[in-house]
Amino acid sequence: LANLKKDKWINLQLNICVLHDQLITKLCAHKFELANLERAHASQAMDQKTKSHVKKAVKQHAPGIEATVHKYNAKQKEMLKEDAYVPPELVMEGLFNLDVDQDIWENADMVDFEGGGIPLWLANKEVRDGIRVAQEVKSCQEELR
């Protein structure tokens, strides 16, 4: 156990997992605050003080999320130096939408893959893009029916 504490690779993996979890928690909290703000505007029942408080809370989430993304990407770049699977770098554009196609949701086990190799859908961006295009074509074909 003492040797594992000193293992740089394990520490990097744990750090990136913790940052990933923190980022998802912060993004969900941000989305929740935004939903409250939108409901408040829709109902017009809240007083001005409460509305400004909710707006301020929403704005306060963004810098923390950006800082966590930068830390995550820095750890990801450290992992690139090793010869193993590395989660994709996160970009701020569209991150607050929590879209299912965002890289934030990629949470593959970084330990072992069947056969010892990394699956193409995980390692190759072109394959992932091809899968998305194939899904879009299939959806379009279903809509035409």
PDB file of C-alpha atoms in Angstrom:
ATOM      1  CA  LEU A   1       0.000   0.000   0.000  1.00  0.00           C
ATOM      2  CA  ALA A   2       2.877   2.354   0.765  1.00  0.00           C
ATOM      3  CA  ASN A   3       4.273   1.772  -2.731  1.00  0.00           C
ATOM      4  CA  LEU A   4       0.899   2.579  -4.291  1.00  0.00           C
ATOM      5  CA  LYS A   5       0.814   5.941  -2.520  1.00  0.00           C
ATOM      6  CA  LYS A   6       4.089   6.864  -4.214  1.00  0.00           C
ATOM      7  CA  ASP A   7       3.091   5.604  -7.664  1.00  0.00           C
ATOM      8  CA  LYS A   8       2.794   8.691  -9.885  1.00  0.00           C
ATOM      9  CA  TRP A   9       0.494   7.006 -12.433  1.00  0.00           C
ATOM     10  CA  ILE A  10      -2.023   5.899  -9.795  1.00  0.00           C
ATOM     11  CA  ASN A  11      -1.982   9.365  -8.237  1.00  0.00           C
ATOM     12  CA  LEU A  12      -2.654  10.936 -11.636  1.00  0.00           C
ATOM     13  CA  GLN A  13      -5.538   8.539 -12.267  1.00  0.00           C
ATOM     14  CA  LEU A  14      -7.071   9.259  -8.874  1.00  0.00           C
ATOM     15  CA  ASN A  15      -6.621  13.012  -9.286  1.00  0.00           C
ATOM     16  CA  ILE A  16      -8.276  13.031 -12.690  1.00  0.00           C
ATOM     17  CA  CYS A  17     -11.165  10.898 -11.384  1.00  0.00           C
ATOM     18  CA  VAL A  18     -11.694  13.293  -8.472  1.00  0.00           C
ATOM     19  CA  LEU A  19     -11.581  16.322 -10.786  1.00  0.00           C
ATOM     20  CA  HIS A  20     -14.018  14.600 -13.149  1.00  0.00           C
ATOM     21  CA  ASP A  21     -16.475  13.963 -10.305  1.00  0.00           C
ATOM     22  CA  GLN A  22     -16.105  17.533  -9.017  1.00  0.00           C
ATOM     23  CA  LEU A  23     -16.723  18.910 -12.489  1.00  0.00           C
ATOM     24  CA  ILE A  24     -19.907  16.901 -12.984  1.00  0.00           C
ATOM     25  CA  THR A  25     -21.161  17.983  -9.548  1.00  0.00           C
ATOM     26  CA  LYS A  26     -20.449  21.651 -10.314  1.00  0.00           C
ATOM     27  CA  LEU A  27     -22.075  21.458 -13.745  1.00  0.00           C
ATOM     28  CA  CYS A  28     -25.203  19.834 -12.313  1.00  0.00           C
ATOM     29  CA  ALA A  29     -25.406  22.494  -9.584  1.00  0.00           C
ATOM     30  CA  HIS A  30     -25.024  25.199 -12.239  1.00  0.00           C
ATOM     31  CA  LYS A  31     -27.787  23.653 -14.339  1.00  0.00           C
ATOM     32  CA  PHE A  32     -30.038  23.443 -11.262  1.00  0.00           C
ATOM     33  CA  GLU A  33     -29.479  27.139 -10.469  1.00  0.00           C
ATOM     34  CA  LEU A  34     -30.216  28.055 -14.089  1.00  0.00           C
ATOM     35  CA  ALA A  35     -33.433  26.053 -13.986  1.00  0.00           C
ATOM     36  CA  ASN A  36     -34.466  27.949 -10.843  1.00  0.00           C
ATOM     37  CA  LEU A  37     -33.734  31.249 -12.557  1.00  0.00           C
ATOM     38  CA  GLU A  38     -35.728  30.287 -15.655  1.00  0.00           C
ATOM     39  CA  ARG A  39     -38.670  29.177 -13.512  1.00  0.00           C
ATOM     40  CA  ALA A  40     -38.496  32.464 -11.632  1.00  0.00           C
ATOM     41  CA  HIS A  41     -38.655  34.471 -14.845  1.00  0.00           C
ATOM     42  CA  ALA A  42     -41.484  32.315 -16.130  1.00  0.00           C
ATOM     43  CA  SER A  43     -43.623  32.673 -13.016  1.00  0.00           C
ATOM     44  CA  GLN A  44     -42.765  36.330 -12.281  1.00  0.00           C
ATOM     45  CA  ALA A  45     -43.675  35.541  -8.663  1.00  0.00           C
ATOM     46  CA  MET A  46     -40.245  36.169  -7.160  1.00  0.00           C
ATOM     47  CA  ASP A  47     -39.289  39.566  -5.894  1.00  0.00           C
ATOM     48  CA  GLN A  48     -36.322  41.439  -7.365  1.00  0.00           C
ATOM     49  CA  LYS A  49     -34.035  40.603  -4.428  1.00  0.00           C
ATOM     50  CA  THR A  50     -34.507  36.857  -4.832  1.00  0.00           C
ATOM     51  CA  LYS A  51     -34.033  37.050  -8.608  1.00  0.00           C
ATOM     52  CA  SER A  52     -30.771  38.960  -8.237  1.00  0.00           C
ATOM     53  CA  HIS A  53     -29.597  36.440  -5.639  1.00  0.00           C
ATOM     54  CA  VAL A  54     -30.247  33.524  -8.013  1.00  0.00           C
ATOM     55  CA  LYS A  55     -28.525  35.349 -10.915  1.00  0.00           C
ATOM     56  CA  LYS A  56     -25.502  35.995  -8.704  1.00  0.00           C
ATOM     57  CA  ALA A  57     -25.374  32.335  -7.641  1.00  0.00           C
ATOM     58  CA  VAL A  58     -25.456  31.204 -11.270  1.00  0.00           C
ATOM     59  CA  LYS A  59     -22.638  33.583 -12.242  1.00  0.00           C
ATOM     60  CA  GLN A  60     -20.498  32.416  -9.315  1.00  0.00           C
ATOM     61  CA  HIS A  61     -20.458  28.821 -10.591  1.00  0.00           C
ATOM     62  CA  ALA A  62     -18.755  29.603 -13.917  1.00  0.00           C
ATOM     63  CA  PRO A  63     -15.246  30.561 -12.673  1.00  0.00           C
ATOM     64  CA  GLY A  64     -15.073  27.484 -10.442  1.00  0.00           C
ATOM     65  CA  ILE A  65     -16.112  25.242 -13.300  1.00  0.00           C
ATOM     66  CA  GLU A  66     -13.549  26.833 -15.630  1.00  0.00           C
ATOM     67  CA  ALA A  67     -10.798  26.397 -13.033  1.00  0.00           C
ATOM     68  CA  THR A  68     -11.727  22.731 -12.566  1.00  0.00           C
ATOM     69  CA  VAL A  69     -11.675  22.185 -16.350  1.00  0.00           C
ATOM     70  CA  HIS A  70      -8.198  23.742 -16.537  1.00  0.00           C
ATOM     71  CA  LYS A  71      -6.947  21.508 -13.694  1.00  0.00           C
ATOM     72  CA  TYR A  72      -8.514  18.454 -15.362  1.00  0.00           C
ATOM     73  CA  ASN A  73      -6.860  19.263 -18.695  1.00  0.00           C
ATOM     74  CA  ALA A  74      -3.500  19.841 -16.980  1.00  0.00           C
ATOM     75  CA  LYS A  75      -3.699  16.396 -15.338  1.00  0.00           C
ATOM     76  CA  GLN A  76      -4.789  14.921 -18.662  1.00  0.00           C
ATOM     77  CA  LYS A  77      -1.677  16.386 -20.329  1.00  0.00           C
ATOM     78  CA  GLU A  78       0.492  14.887 -17.578  1.00  0.00           C
ATOM     79  CA  MET A  79      -1.045  11.505 -18.342  1.00  0.00           C
ATOM     80  CA  LEU A  80      -0.210  11.915 -22.044  1.00  0.00           C
ATOM     81  CA  LYS A  81       3.443  11.488 -21.140  1.00  0.00           C
ATOM     82  CA  GLU A  82       2.673   7.926 -20.069  1.00  0.00           C
ATOM     83  CA  ASP A  83       1.857   5.243 -22.638  1.00  0.00           C
ATOM     84  CA  ALA A  84      -1.752   4.445 -21.733  1.00  0.00           C
ATOM     85  CA  TYR A  85      -5.374   5.446 -22.285  1.00  0.00           C
ATOM     86  CA  VAL A  86      -6.001   9.086 -21.486  1.00  0.00           C
ATOM     87  CA  PRO A  87      -9.464  10.641 -21.223  1.00  0.00           C
ATOM     88  CA  PRO A  88     -10.196  13.357 -23.810  1.00  0.00           C
ATOM     89  CA  GLU A  89      -9.372  16.999 -23.152  1.00  0.00           C
ATOM     90  CA  LEU A  90     -12.426  19.032 -22.190  1.00  0.00           C
ATOM     91  CA  VAL A  91     -13.404  22.254 -23.936  1.00  0.00           C
ATOM     92  CA  MET A  92     -15.547  24.961 -22.368  1.00  0.00           C
ATOM     93  CA  GLU A  93     -17.689  25.454 -25.492  1.00  0.00           C
ATOM     94  CA  GLY A  94     -21.028  23.761 -24.901  1.00  0.00           C
ATOM     95  CA  LEU A  95     -19.929  22.233 -21.596  1.00  0.00           C
ATOM     96  CA  PHE A  96     -22.647  24.003 -19.603  1.00  0.00           C
ATOM     97  CA  ASN A  97     -25.348  22.389 -21.774  1.00  0.00           C
ATOM     98  CA  LEU A  98     -24.509  18.927 -20.370  1.00  0.00           C
ATOM     99  CA  ASP A  99     -25.200  17.406 -23.785  1.00  0.00           C
ATOM    100  CA  VAL A 100     -24.915  13.603 -23.938  1.00  0.00           C
ATOM    101  CA  ASP A 101     -22.282  13.848 -26.693  1.00  0.00           C
ATOM    102  CA  GLN A 102     -19.930  15.921 -24.532  1.00  0.00           C
ATOM    103  CA  ASP A 103     -16.610  14.345 -23.585  1.00  0.00           C
ATOM    104  CA  ILE A 104     -17.365  15.014 -19.903  1.00  0.00           C
ATOM    105  CA  TRP A 105     -19.559  11.906 -19.861  1.00  0.00           C
ATOM    106  CA  GLU A 106     -16.805   9.613 -21.086  1.00  0.00           C
ATOM    107  CA  ASN A 107     -15.955   7.716 -17.969  1.00  0.00           C
ATOM    108  CA  ALA A 108     -14.276   4.551 -19.179  1.00  0.00           C
ATOM    109  CA  ASP A 109     -12.433   2.422 -16.689  1.00  0.00           C
ATOM    110  CA  MET A 110      -8.815   3.315 -17.225  1.00  0.00           C
ATOM    111  CA  VAL A 111      -7.553   0.022 -15.884  1.00  0.00           C
ATOM    112  CA  ASP A 112      -8.086  -2.914 -18.243  1.00  0.00           C
ATOM    113  CA  PHE A 113      -9.717  -3.413 -21.592  1.00  0.00           C
ATOM    114  CA  GLU A 114     -10.655  -6.767 -23.063  1.00  0.00           C
ATOM    115  CA  GLY A 115      -7.736  -8.216 -25.007  1.00  0.00           C
ATOM    116  CA  GLY A 116      -5.326  -5.679 -23.528  1.00  0.00           C
ATOM    117  CA  GLY A 117      -5.944  -3.118 -26.276  1.00  0.00           C
ATOM    118  CA  ILE A 118      -7.931   0.077 -26.212  1.00  0.00           C
ATOM    119  CA  PRO A 119     -11.145  -0.213 -28.278  1.00  0.00           C
ATOM    120  CA  LEU A 120     -11.180   1.933 -31.420  1.00  0.00           C
ATOM    121  CA  TRP A 121     -14.352   3.766 -30.383  1.00  0.00           C
ATOM    122  CA  LEU A 122     -12.471   4.993 -27.333  1.00  0.00           C
ATOM    123  CA  ALA A 123      -9.029   5.634 -28.795  1.00  0.00           C
ATOM    124  CA  ASN A 124      -9.841   7.051 -32.229  1.00  0.00           C
ATOM    125  CA  LYS A 125     -11.745  10.324 -32.628  1.00  0.00           C
ATOM    126  CA  GLU A 126     -12.575   9.510 -36.256  1.00  0.00           C
ATOM    127  CA  VAL A 127     -14.315   6.290 -35.189  1.00  0.00           C
ATOM    128  CA  ARG A 128     -16.332   8.180 -32.545  1.00  0.00           C
ATOM    129  CA  ASP A 129     -17.314  10.789 -35.131  1.00  0.00           C
ATOM    130  CA  GLY A 130     -18.266   8.006 -37.546  1.00  0.00           C
ATOM    131  CA  ILE A 131     -20.501   6.428 -34.913  1.00  0.00           C
ATOM    132  CA  ARG A 132     -22.251   9.760 -34.327  1.00  0.00           C
ATOM    133  CA  VAL A 133     -22.760  10.244 -38.088  1.00  0.00           C
ATOM    134  CA  ALA A 134     -24.096   6.688 -38.450  1.00  0.00           C
ATOM    135  CA  GLN A 135     -26.544   7.340 -35.606  1.00  0.00           C
ATOM    136  CA  GLU A 136     -27.652  10.585 -37.241  1.00  0.00           C
ATOM    137  CA  VAL A 137     -28.181   8.851 -40.616  1.00  0.00           C
ATOM    138  CA  LYS A 138     -30.214   6.132 -38.914  1.00  0.00           C
ATOM    139  CA  SER A 139     -32.342   8.736 -37.128  1.00  0.00           C
ATOM    140  CA  CYS A 140     -32.940  10.597 -40.396  1.00  0.00           C
ATOM    141  CA  GLN A 141     -33.981   7.376 -42.121  1.00  0.00           C
ATOM    142  CA  GLU A 142     -36.449   6.645 -39.313  1.00  0.00           C
ATOM    143  CA  GLU A 143     -37.907  10.154 -39.602  1.00  0.00           C
ATOM    144  CA  LEU A 144     -38.447   9.700 -43.353  1.00  0.00           C
ATOM    145  CA  ARG A 145     -40.605   6.617 -42.759  1.00  0.00           C
TER     146      ARG A 145
END
